[in-house]
Amino acid sequence: MTVTLVLVIAMAVLFSCGVYLLLERSLTRMLLGFLLLGNALNLLLLVMSGAAGNPPIGKSAEGITDPLPQAFALTAIVITFAVSAFLLALIHRSWQLSRADEVEVDEADAAIGRDRDEPADEDPETTTDAEQEVTR
């Protein structure tokens, strides 16, 4: 296996584990999932940057690499750090207030979801003329 294939497989594993952890109810697991997604993104940028030593423009330069993927990777690292610090602050505040790490189900959101799943009874396009006369 080539180095690029190993990096692609590692990136896919990190993405899948990160998405799985983001779907959990625990805030700490959400943070770990976000960190895994950030690392997978850095691997994606590394893989997409191409072979090392290729010049960004032209064909004759020796040992020059493209600085744009490196700038993207540094930006991704900074953004991941900032968002993870914010998530840590949210987790700490949630722990101080309720001594719980779980995200609770919001009853209002659940009610909206149930109402959206039920068919609308008073849709004028689906009711017949006789049913409309009865309701008047």
Tab-separated table of C-alpha atoms in Angstrom:
chain	number	residue	atom	x	y	z
A	1	MET	CA	0.000	0.000	0.000
A	2	THR	CA	1.182	3.468	-0.750
A	3	VAL	CA	1.491	6.240	1.791
A	4	THR	CA	-1.412	8.130	0.209
A	5	LEU	CA	-3.718	5.118	0.473
A	6	VAL	CA	-2.840	4.694	4.156
A	7	LEU	CA	-3.616	8.384	4.765
A	8	VAL	CA	-6.939	8.091	2.905
A	9	ILE	CA	-7.932	5.052	4.983
A	10	ALA	CA	-6.909	6.814	8.209
A	11	MET	CA	-8.872	9.896	7.145
A	12	ALA	CA	-11.975	7.801	6.408
A	13	VAL	CA	-11.746	6.076	9.793
A	14	LEU	CA	-11.336	9.407	11.582
A	15	PHE	CA	-14.293	10.933	9.714
A	16	SER	CA	-16.560	7.972	10.458
A	17	CYS	CA	-15.593	7.814	14.150
A	18	GLY	CA	-15.969	11.582	14.446
A	19	VAL	CA	-19.462	11.591	12.935
A	20	TYR	CA	-20.473	8.666	15.155
A	21	LEU	CA	-19.289	10.500	18.271
A	22	LEU	CA	-20.993	13.746	17.198
A	23	LEU	CA	-24.338	11.914	17.106
A	24	GLU	CA	-24.071	10.896	20.768
A	25	ARG	CA	-25.933	12.692	23.557
A	26	SER	CA	-22.880	13.179	25.769
A	27	LEU	CA	-21.227	16.575	25.384
A	28	THR	CA	-17.776	15.125	26.024
A	29	ARG	CA	-18.230	12.596	23.233
A	30	MET	CA	-19.412	15.402	20.957
A	31	LEU	CA	-16.197	17.271	21.712
A	32	LEU	CA	-14.091	14.188	20.969
A	33	GLY	CA	-16.006	13.683	17.715
A	34	PHE	CA	-15.350	17.275	16.715
A	35	LEU	CA	-11.644	16.860	17.445
A	36	LEU	CA	-11.540	13.688	15.333
A	37	LEU	CA	-13.256	15.525	12.482
A	38	GLY	CA	-10.694	18.317	12.742
A	39	ASN	CA	-7.822	15.846	12.523
A	40	ALA	CA	-9.489	14.093	9.588
A	41	LEU	CA	-9.799	17.443	7.830
A	42	ASN	CA	-6.079	18.074	8.341
A	43	LEU	CA	-5.319	14.667	6.819
A	44	LEU	CA	-7.618	15.494	3.910
A	45	LEU	CA	-5.700	18.709	3.283
A	46	LEU	CA	-2.426	16.796	3.464
A	47	VAL	CA	-3.611	14.188	0.963
A	48	MET	CA	-5.093	16.770	-1.410
A	49	SER	CA	-1.915	18.880	-1.451
A	50	GLY	CA	-0.220	16.414	-3.791
A	51	ALA	CA	3.226	14.913	-3.823
A	52	ALA	CA	5.942	16.598	-1.801
A	53	GLY	CA	8.524	18.609	-3.715
A	54	ASN	CA	6.354	19.629	-6.654
A	55	PRO	CA	6.487	23.330	-7.515
A	56	PRO	CA	3.273	25.338	-7.181
A	57	ILE	CA	3.804	27.059	-10.560
A	58	GLY	CA	6.105	25.936	-13.348
A	59	LYS	CA	8.061	22.737	-13.802
A	60	SER	CA	11.704	23.491	-13.099
A	61	ALA	CA	11.946	24.400	-9.395
A	62	GLU	CA	13.471	21.753	-7.160
A	63	GLY	CA	12.247	21.200	-3.602
A	64	ILE	CA	9.478	23.813	-3.674
A	65	THR	CA	6.150	22.835	-2.177
A	66	ASP	CA	2.788	24.533	-2.467
A	67	PRO	CA	2.242	26.807	0.553
A	68	LEU	CA	-1.561	27.040	0.106
A	69	PRO	CA	-2.425	23.613	1.627
A	70	GLN	CA	-0.114	24.403	4.519
A	71	ALA	CA	-1.958	27.680	5.108
A	72	PHE	CA	-5.285	25.834	4.949
A	73	ALA	CA	-4.031	23.251	7.470
A	74	LEU	CA	-2.874	25.958	9.874
A	75	THR	CA	-6.220	27.724	9.526
A	76	ALA	CA	-8.059	24.466	10.187
A	77	ILE	CA	-5.948	23.842	13.282
A	78	VAL	CA	-6.705	27.311	14.664
A	79	ILE	CA	-10.444	27.002	13.973
A	80	THR	CA	-10.571	23.522	15.530
A	81	PHE	CA	-8.765	24.814	18.613
A	82	ALA	CA	-11.120	27.788	18.996
A	83	VAL	CA	-14.304	25.748	18.595
A	84	SER	CA	-13.049	23.022	20.929
A	85	ALA	CA	-12.240	25.666	23.566
A	86	PHE	CA	-15.774	27.018	23.185
A	87	LEU	CA	-17.215	23.499	23.505
A	88	LEU	CA	-15.115	22.909	26.609
A	89	ALA	CA	-16.549	26.090	28.124
A	90	LEU	CA	-20.083	24.894	27.318
A	91	ILE	CA	-19.395	21.484	28.845
A	92	HIS	CA	-17.946	23.075	31.984
A	93	ARG	CA	-20.945	25.412	32.358
A	94	SER	CA	-23.398	22.564	31.807
A	95	TRP	CA	-21.596	20.508	34.452
A	96	GLN	CA	-21.688	23.403	36.920
A	97	LEU	CA	-25.407	24.002	36.446
A	98	SER	CA	-26.850	20.516	36.254
A	99	ARG	CA	-24.052	18.042	37.084
A	100	ALA	CA	-24.992	16.235	33.864
A	101	ASP	CA	-23.099	15.604	30.656
A	102	GLU	CA	-26.111	14.491	28.643
A	103	VAL	CA	-28.131	16.654	26.286
A	104	GLU	CA	-31.792	16.490	27.289
A	105	VAL	CA	-34.688	16.093	24.879
A	106	ASP	CA	-36.492	19.389	24.325
A	107	GLU	CA	-40.233	18.713	24.582
A	108	ALA	CA	-41.165	21.660	22.346
A	109	ASP	CA	-38.901	20.392	19.558
A	110	ALA	CA	-40.267	16.871	19.948
A	111	ALA	CA	-43.846	18.205	19.709
A	112	ILE	CA	-43.010	20.117	16.532
A	113	GLY	CA	-41.500	16.957	15.070
A	114	ARG	CA	-44.617	14.950	15.923
A	115	ASP	CA	-46.899	17.613	14.426
A	116	ARG	CA	-44.852	17.657	11.248
A	117	ASP	CA	-45.204	13.889	10.844
A	118	GLU	CA	-49.004	13.929	11.163
A	119	PRO	CA	-50.968	14.616	7.956
A	120	ALA	CA	-52.821	17.900	7.751
A	121	ASP	CA	-56.592	17.310	8.033
A	122	GLU	CA	-57.711	20.710	6.820
A	123	ASP	CA	-55.832	20.870	3.538
A	124	PRO	CA	-58.281	22.410	1.020
A	125	GLU	CA	-56.649	20.653	-1.908
A	126	THR	CA	-57.266	17.161	-0.500
A	127	THR	CA	-60.782	17.646	0.917
A	128	THR	CA	-63.822	17.147	-1.256
A	129	ASP	CA	-66.550	19.724	-1.838
A	130	ALA	CA	-68.982	17.853	0.410
A	131	GLU	CA	-66.497	17.877	3.288
A	132	GLN	CA	-65.939	21.618	2.840
A	133	GLU	CA	-69.713	22.284	2.975
A	134	VAL	CA	-70.027	20.268	6.192
A	135	THR	CA	-67.292	22.291	7.877
A	136	ARG	CA	-68.931	25.608	6.936
